Amino acid sequence: MADEAKADAIRGEQETTPPRVSLGMIAREWGRIGCIGFGGPPTHIALLRQLCVERRKWIAASEFEHGIAATNLLPGPASTQLAIFSAWRLRGWAGALVGGVCFIVPGLVLILALAALFLAGDPPLWVRGAAAGAGAAVAAVAVQAAVGLVPTSWKRAGERQAARARWIGYALAGAAAAVLAGPWLVLALVAAGLVEVAVQARPAGPRPGRTAAWPVPLAVAAPAAGGLGALAWVAFKVGALSYGGGFVIIPLMQADAVDHYHWMTDGQFLNAVALGQITPGPVVQTVAVVGYAAAGLGGGLLAAFAAFAPSFLMVIAGAPRFDRLRSNARVQAFFNGAGPAVIGAIAGSAIPLALALQHGWQYAVLGLAALWLLAAHRGVVSALLGAGAVGVVAGLAGWAVG
């Protein structure tokens, strides 16, 4: 019996203590995923699971699932945070830095190169056509992203009618804020979370933690007046407050980038979102295109750093406490409110995105993209590439693409 107990203890330790993996191995494997990770978070999660759980057996399946759940509770790009967490699990903070950087850099290099091409002063006709075509499909991509988030969020609301009514109310508030509130959208997201915390509060429950309240000072802080400070603030806001994953950057950034600071036109912003979708790695890299439009290559790198820094900080500092985060009732309540508001905001962003289109043929492309994504349930990358091809044909045929 003693020998069996000892064997069980050894097996338990093997399941919870990962092997010491070299930083070179982490750099190579996370860089590979960063190069081939087309398709957004589902692809990234599948590749990380295949590497860490199935092929190398570095991390137990249950712990990997716990990592997914915890990173989905954090603001910012969840799949990027999962990549950072997985590398942290293997080599601590050094592994987290190496793995996260190697996961991000391949897509960042590609998207900055494409930004230089698409945002050139006088790009070739085929480039302008491809940009106008792909940009026309972005509103449909936003709707599809919101629809994909609904089932899980709706299930979390539970069976009670009051909870489902609040879910609908939060979603409608988020949609209205995306259309009307501009850069102050984040206030609606935070408010929805705090309202749900108040509704679910119980006198015997735990004291309110900082996790539910920390976004408020950030949300109401005044952005910098302009220049690189404003760019860093806008990018940081995206990385620190984008509940619900990468696509919520659209309503968070559009008003700042286009209307407030005039770094880019509506059409160029549509192109930025499209580029973020068709390149590998996290969708949040769209901020690098905005940064490039604002201040060239240095601006693109600054925006990327400011957007991803919160993810590194939250994972490295918080990973040892992820179990407590997942079990904290107030944290769960906050995201039960903020989550539906995020879904509404993503769906609502489709309205200004569609209104930004300038040519009649673009609305036809938008309709076709909606059918491709929502009716045929096909992929985003194929939709954007197909729309871009239609735009090239339109430009070569003499239709307006500028």
Coordinates of C-alpha atoms in Angstrom, one line a residue:
M1 CA 0.0 0.0 0.0
A2 CA 2.8 2.4 0.9
D3 CA 4.5 1.7 -2.5
E4 CA 1.3 2.3 -4.3
A5 CA 0.7 5.6 -2.5
K6 CA 4.3 6.6 -3.3
A7 CA 3.7 5.8 -7.0
D8 CA 0.5 7.8 -7.0
A9 CA 2.3 10.8 -5.5
I10 CA 5.0 10.5 -8.1
R11 CA 2.5 10.4 -10.9
G12 CA 0.6 13.3 -9.5
E13 CA 3.8 15.4 -9.3
Q14 CA 4.6 14.4 -12.9
E15 CA 1.2 15.6 -14.0
T16 CA 1.5 19.0 -12.2
T17 CA 5.2 19.8 -12.6
P18 CA 6.1 20.3 -16.3
P19 CA 9.6 19.4 -17.6
R20 CA 12.2 22.1 -17.9
V21 CA 12.0 23.2 -21.5
S22 CA 14.8 25.2 -23.0
L23 CA 14.2 28.8 -24.1
G24 CA 15.4 28.0 -27.5
M25 CA 12.7 25.3 -27.8
I26 CA 10.1 27.7 -26.7
A27 CA 11.3 30.3 -29.1
R28 CA 11.2 27.9 -32.0
E29 CA 7.8 26.3 -31.3
W30 CA 6.0 29.5 -30.3
G31 CA 7.5 31.2 -33.3
R32 CA 6.2 28.4 -35.6
I33 CA 2.7 28.9 -34.2
G34 CA 3.0 32.6 -34.8
C35 CA 3.9 31.9 -38.4
I36 CA 1.1 29.5 -39.2
G37 CA -1.6 30.7 -36.9
F38 CA -4.1 31.9 -39.5
G39 CA -7.7 32.0 -38.5
G40 CA -7.7 33.7 -35.1
P41 CA -8.1 32.4 -31.5
P42 CA -9.6 29.0 -32.4
T43 CA -6.6 28.1 -34.5
H44 CA -4.1 29.4 -31.9
I45 CA -5.7 27.4 -29.1
A46 CA -5.8 24.3 -31.2
L47 CA -2.1 24.7 -32.1
L48 CA -1.1 25.3 -28.5
R49 CA -3.1 22.3 -27.3
Q50 CA -1.6 20.1 -30.0
L51 CA 1.9 21.2 -29.0
C52 CA 1.8 21.4 -25.2
V53 CA -0.8 18.7 -24.4
E54 CA -1.0 16.1 -27.2
R55 CA 2.4 16.0 -28.8
R56 CA 5.0 17.1 -26.2
K57 CA 2.8 16.4 -23.1
W58 CA 4.4 19.3 -21.3
I59 CA 1.1 20.4 -19.7
A60 CA -1.8 18.3 -18.4
A61 CA -5.0 18.6 -20.4
S62 CA -7.0 19.8 -17.4
E63 CA -4.5 22.5 -16.6
F64 CA -4.5 23.7 -20.2
E65 CA -8.3 24.0 -20.0
H66 CA -8.0 25.9 -16.8
G67 CA -5.6 28.2 -18.6
I68 CA -8.1 28.8 -21.3
A69 CA -10.8 29.6 -18.8
A70 CA -8.6 32.0 -16.8
T71 CA -7.3 33.9 -19.8
N72 CA -10.8 34.3 -21.1
L73 CA -11.6 36.2 -17.9
L74 CA -8.8 38.7 -18.5
P75 CA -9.2 41.7 -20.7
G76 CA -7.1 41.7 -23.9
P77 CA -6.3 39.0 -26.6
A78 CA -7.1 35.7 -24.9
S79 CA -5.2 33.4 -27.3
T80 CA -2.1 35.6 -26.9
Q81 CA -2.4 35.4 -23.1
L82 CA -2.8 31.6 -23.4
A83 CA 0.4 31.5 -25.4
I84 CA 2.2 33.5 -22.8
F85 CA 0.7 31.4 -19.9
S86 CA 1.7 28.1 -21.6
A87 CA 5.3 29.4 -21.9
W88 CA 5.2 30.7 -18.4
R89 CA 4.1 27.3 -17.2
L90 CA 7.3 25.8 -18.7
R91 CA 10.0 28.4 -17.8
G92 CA 8.5 31.1 -15.6
W93 CA 8.7 34.7 -16.5
A94 CA 11.6 34.2 -19.0
G95 CA 9.6 31.6 -20.9
A96 CA 6.6 33.9 -20.9
L97 CA 8.6 36.7 -22.4
V98 CA 10.3 34.5 -25.0
G99 CA 7.2 32.6 -25.9
G100 CA 4.9 35.6 -26.1
V101 CA 7.3 37.7 -28.2
C102 CA 8.0 34.8 -30.6
F103 CA 4.2 34.2 -31.0
I104 CA 3.6 37.9 -31.8
V105 CA 6.5 38.9 -33.9
P106 CA 5.9 36.9 -37.1
G107 CA 2.5 38.4 -37.7
L108 CA 3.7 41.8 -36.6
V109 CA 6.4 41.9 -39.2
L110 CA 4.0 40.8 -41.9
I111 CA 1.3 43.3 -41.0
L112 CA 3.7 46.2 -40.8
A113 CA 5.0 45.3 -44.3
L114 CA 1.5 45.2 -45.6
A115 CA 0.7 48.5 -43.9
A116 CA 3.6 50.1 -45.7
L117 CA 2.2 48.8 -49.0
F118 CA -1.5 49.6 -48.4
L119 CA -0.9 53.0 -46.7
A120 CA 1.7 54.3 -49.3
G121 CA 1.0 57.8 -50.6
D122 CA 0.2 56.5 -54.1
P123 CA -0.4 52.7 -54.0
P124 CA -0.9 50.8 -57.3
L125 CA -4.4 50.4 -58.6
W126 CA -4.6 46.7 -57.7
V127 CA -3.6 47.5 -54.1
R128 CA -6.3 50.1 -53.8
G129 CA -8.8 47.7 -55.3
A130 CA -7.9 44.9 -53.0
A131 CA -8.1 47.2 -50.0
A132 CA -11.5 48.5 -51.0
G133 CA -12.8 45.0 -51.6
A134 CA -11.5 43.5 -48.3
G135 CA -12.6 46.5 -46.4
A136 CA -16.1 46.1 -47.7
A137 CA -16.4 42.7 -46.0
V138 CA -15.2 43.9 -42.6
A139 CA -18.7 44.7 -41.3
A140 CA -19.9 41.2 -42.0
V141 CA -16.8 39.8 -40.2
A142 CA -17.8 41.9 -37.2
V143 CA -21.3 40.5 -37.1
Q144 CA -20.0 36.9 -37.6
A145 CA -17.5 37.5 -34.7
A146 CA -20.4 38.6 -32.4
V147 CA -22.7 35.8 -33.4
G148 CA -19.9 33.3 -32.6
L149 CA -19.6 34.6 -29.1
V150 CA -23.3 34.5 -28.3
P151 CA -23.9 30.7 -27.4
T152 CA -21.3 30.5 -24.7
S153 CA -22.2 33.9 -23.2
W154 CA -25.9 33.1 -23.3
K155 CA -25.3 29.8 -21.6
R156 CA -23.4 31.5 -18.8
A157 CA -26.4 33.7 -18.1
G158 CA -28.3 30.6 -16.9
E159 CA -31.9 29.7 -17.1
R160 CA -33.4 32.5 -15.0
Q161 CA -35.5 35.0 -16.9
A162 CA -34.2 37.9 -15.0
A163 CA -30.6 37.0 -15.8
R164 CA -31.4 36.5 -19.5
A165 CA -33.3 39.9 -19.6
R166 CA -30.2 41.6 -18.1
W167 CA -28.0 39.8 -20.7
I168 CA -30.2 41.3 -23.5
G169 CA -30.1 44.7 -21.9
Y170 CA -26.3 44.6 -21.6
A171 CA -25.9 43.5 -25.2
L172 CA -28.2 46.4 -26.4
A173 CA -26.3 48.9 -24.3
G174 CA -23.0 47.7 -25.8
A175 CA -24.4 48.0 -29.3
A176 CA -25.7 51.5 -28.7
A177 CA -22.4 52.6 -27.2
A178 CA -20.5 51.3 -30.2
V179 CA -22.6 53.4 -32.5
L180 CA -22.9 56.5 -30.3
A181 CA -20.2 56.7 -27.6
G182 CA -17.1 56.5 -29.7
P183 CA -13.9 56.2 -27.6
W184 CA -15.9 56.2 -24.4
L185 CA -17.4 52.8 -25.3
V186 CA -15.3 51.2 -22.6
L187 CA -17.4 53.0 -19.9
A188 CA -20.5 51.1 -21.1
L189 CA -18.6 47.8 -20.9
V190 CA -17.3 48.5 -17.4
A191 CA -20.7 49.8 -16.2
A192 CA -22.4 46.6 -17.4
G193 CA -19.9 44.5 -15.5
L194 CA -20.3 46.6 -12.3
V195 CA -24.1 46.5 -12.6
E196 CA -24.0 42.7 -12.7
V197 CA -21.6 42.6 -9.7
A198 CA -24.1 44.7 -7.8
V199 CA -27.0 42.5 -8.8
Q200 CA -25.3 39.3 -7.7
A201 CA -23.7 40.8 -4.6
R202 CA -24.5 38.9 -1.4
P203 CA -23.8 40.1 2.2
A204 CA -22.0 36.8 3.0
G205 CA -19.9 36.9 -0.2
P206 CA -16.2 37.8 -0.5
R207 CA -15.1 41.4 -0.3
P208 CA -15.0 43.2 -3.7
G209 CA -11.6 42.5 -5.3
R210 CA -9.6 44.9 -7.3
T211 CA -10.1 42.9 -10.4
A212 CA -13.7 44.1 -10.9
A213 CA -12.9 47.8 -10.1
W214 CA -9.5 48.4 -11.7
P215 CA -10.7 49.3 -15.1
V216 CA -12.7 52.3 -13.9
P217 CA -9.8 54.7 -13.3
L218 CA -8.3 53.7 -16.7
A219 CA -11.7 54.1 -18.4
V220 CA -12.2 57.6 -17.2
A221 CA -8.7 58.8 -17.4
A222 CA -8.2 61.6 -20.0
P223 CA -6.2 60.5 -23.0
A224 CA -3.1 62.4 -23.9
A225 CA -3.5 65.5 -26.0
G226 CA -1.9 64.1 -29.1
G227 CA 1.3 62.8 -30.7
L228 CA 3.0 59.6 -29.6
G229 CA 1.5 59.9 -26.1
A230 CA -2.0 59.7 -27.6
L231 CA -1.0 56.8 -29.8
A232 CA 0.4 54.9 -26.8
W233 CA -2.7 55.6 -24.8
V234 CA -5.1 54.4 -27.5
A235 CA -3.1 51.2 -28.0
F236 CA -2.8 50.6 -24.3
K237 CA -6.5 51.0 -23.9
V238 CA -7.1 48.4 -26.5
G239 CA -4.8 45.9 -24.8
A240 CA -5.9 46.6 -21.2
L241 CA -9.6 47.0 -21.6
S242 CA -10.7 45.0 -24.6
Y243 CA -13.0 42.5 -22.9
G244 CA -14.1 39.6 -25.1
G245 CA -11.1 39.1 -27.3
G246 CA -9.4 40.9 -30.2
F247 CA -12.3 41.9 -32.3
V248 CA -13.6 44.4 -29.8
I249 CA -10.7 46.6 -30.8
I250 CA -12.9 47.8 -33.7
P251 CA -15.4 49.9 -31.7
L252 CA -12.6 50.8 -29.2
M253 CA -10.3 52.2 -31.9
Q254 CA -12.4 53.5 -34.7
A255 CA -13.5 56.7 -33.1
D256 CA -10.0 57.6 -31.9
A257 CA -8.1 56.6 -35.0
V258 CA -10.5 58.2 -37.5
D259 CA -12.7 60.8 -35.9
H260 CA -10.7 62.2 -32.9
Y261 CA -7.0 62.1 -34.0
H262 CA -7.5 61.7 -37.8
W263 CA -4.6 59.3 -38.1
M264 CA -6.4 57.5 -41.0
T265 CA -9.6 57.6 -43.1
D266 CA -12.6 55.4 -42.7
G267 CA -11.4 53.4 -45.7
Q268 CA -7.9 53.0 -44.3
F269 CA -9.3 51.8 -40.9
L270 CA -11.3 49.1 -42.7
N271 CA -8.1 48.0 -44.4
A272 CA -6.4 47.9 -41.1
V273 CA -9.0 45.5 -39.7
A274 CA -8.9 43.4 -42.8
L275 CA -5.1 43.1 -42.5
G276 CA -5.4 42.0 -38.9
Q277 CA -7.7 39.2 -39.9
I278 CA -5.7 37.8 -42.8
T279 CA -2.3 37.8 -41.2
P280 CA -1.2 35.1 -38.7
G281 CA -1.1 35.7 -35.0
P282 CA -3.4 37.8 -32.8
V283 CA -6.0 40.1 -34.3
V284 CA -5.0 42.9 -31.9
Q285 CA -2.0 43.5 -34.2
T286 CA -4.4 45.7 -36.1
V287 CA -3.2 48.4 -33.7
A288 CA 0.2 48.3 -35.5
V289 CA -1.4 49.4 -38.7
V290 CA -3.1 52.3 -36.9
G291 CA 0.3 53.1 -35.3
Y292 CA 2.0 53.0 -38.7
A293 CA -0.6 55.4 -40.1
A294 CA 0.0 57.8 -37.2
A295 CA 3.8 57.8 -37.0
G296 CA 5.4 55.4 -39.4
L297 CA 7.3 52.3 -38.5
G298 CA 8.2 53.6 -35.0
G299 CA 4.5 54.3 -34.4
G300 CA 3.6 50.8 -35.4
L301 CA 6.1 49.3 -33.1
L302 CA 5.1 51.6 -30.2
A303 CA 1.4 50.8 -30.7
A304 CA 2.1 47.0 -30.7
F305 CA 4.2 47.3 -27.5
A306 CA 1.6 49.4 -25.7
A307 CA -1.2 47.0 -26.7
F308 CA 0.5 43.7 -25.8
A309 CA 2.3 44.9 -22.6
P310 CA -0.8 44.5 -20.4
S311 CA -1.2 40.9 -21.4
F312 CA 2.4 40.1 -20.4
L313 CA 2.0 41.9 -17.1
M314 CA -1.3 40.3 -16.3
V315 CA -0.2 36.8 -17.1
I316 CA 3.3 37.0 -15.5
A317 CA 1.9 38.6 -12.3
G318 CA -1.4 36.8 -12.1
A319 CA -0.7 33.3 -13.4
P320 CA 0.0 31.9 -9.9
R321 CA -3.4 33.3 -8.8
F322 CA -5.5 32.1 -11.8
D323 CA -7.3 29.5 -9.7
R324 CA -8.5 32.2 -7.3
L325 CA -9.4 34.4 -10.2
R326 CA -11.6 31.7 -11.7
S327 CA -13.3 30.9 -8.4
N328 CA -13.9 34.6 -7.4
A329 CA -17.7 35.2 -7.6
R330 CA -17.4 38.9 -8.2
V331 CA -15.0 38.5 -11.0
Q332 CA -17.3 36.0 -12.6
A333 CA -20.2 38.4 -12.1
F334 CA -18.3 41.3 -13.7
F335 CA -17.7 39.3 -16.9
N336 CA -21.2 38.0 -16.9
G337 CA -22.2 41.7 -17.4
A338 CA -19.3 42.9 -19.5
G339 CA -19.3 39.9 -21.8
P340 CA -22.8 40.5 -23.3
A341 CA -22.0 44.2 -23.6
V342 CA -18.8 43.3 -25.6
I343 CA -20.9 41.1 -27.9
G344 CA -23.3 44.0 -28.5
A345 CA -20.4 46.4 -29.1
I346 CA -18.8 44.1 -31.7
A347 CA -22.2 43.7 -33.5
G348 CA -22.9 47.4 -33.2
S349 CA -19.6 48.3 -34.7
A350 CA -20.9 46.8 -38.0
I351 CA -23.1 49.9 -38.4
P352 CA -20.3 52.6 -38.6
L353 CA -18.2 50.1 -40.6
A354 CA -20.9 49.7 -43.2
L355 CA -21.6 53.4 -43.3
A356 CA -17.9 54.0 -44.0
L357 CA -18.2 52.3 -47.4
Q358 CA -18.0 54.8 -50.3
H359 CA -19.0 52.9 -53.4
G360 CA -22.1 51.0 -54.4
W361 CA -20.3 47.9 -55.5
Q362 CA -18.8 47.6 -52.0
Y363 CA -22.3 47.1 -50.5
A364 CA -22.7 44.2 -52.9
V365 CA -19.4 42.7 -51.7
L366 CA -20.6 43.2 -48.1
G367 CA -23.8 41.3 -48.9
L368 CA -21.9 38.4 -50.5
A369 CA -19.5 38.3 -47.6
A370 CA -22.4 38.2 -45.1
L371 CA -23.9 35.2 -47.0
W372 CA -20.5 33.5 -47.1
L373 CA -19.9 33.9 -43.4
L374 CA -23.3 33.8 -41.8
A375 CA -25.3 31.5 -44.1
A376 CA -22.6 29.2 -45.6
H377 CA -20.5 29.3 -42.3
R378 CA -17.3 29.6 -44.2
G379 CA -14.0 31.1 -42.9
V380 CA -13.0 34.8 -42.4
V381 CA -9.7 34.6 -44.2
S382 CA -11.4 33.2 -47.4
A383 CA -14.1 35.8 -47.2
L384 CA -11.6 38.7 -47.0
L385 CA -9.3 37.3 -49.7
G386 CA -12.3 36.7 -52.0
A387 CA -13.6 40.2 -51.3
G388 CA -10.1 41.6 -52.0
A389 CA -10.0 39.7 -55.3
V390 CA -13.3 41.2 -56.3
G391 CA -11.9 44.6 -55.5
V392 CA -8.9 44.1 -57.7
V393 CA -11.3 43.2 -60.6
A394 CA -13.4 46.2 -59.8
G395 CA -10.4 48.5 -60.0
L396 CA -9.0 47.0 -63.2
A397 CA -12.5 47.3 -64.7
G398 CA -12.5 51.1 -64.0
W399 CA -14.8 51.2 -61.1
A400 CA -14.0 53.7 -58.3
V401 CA -11.9 52.2 -55.6
G402 CA -10.4 55.3 -54.0

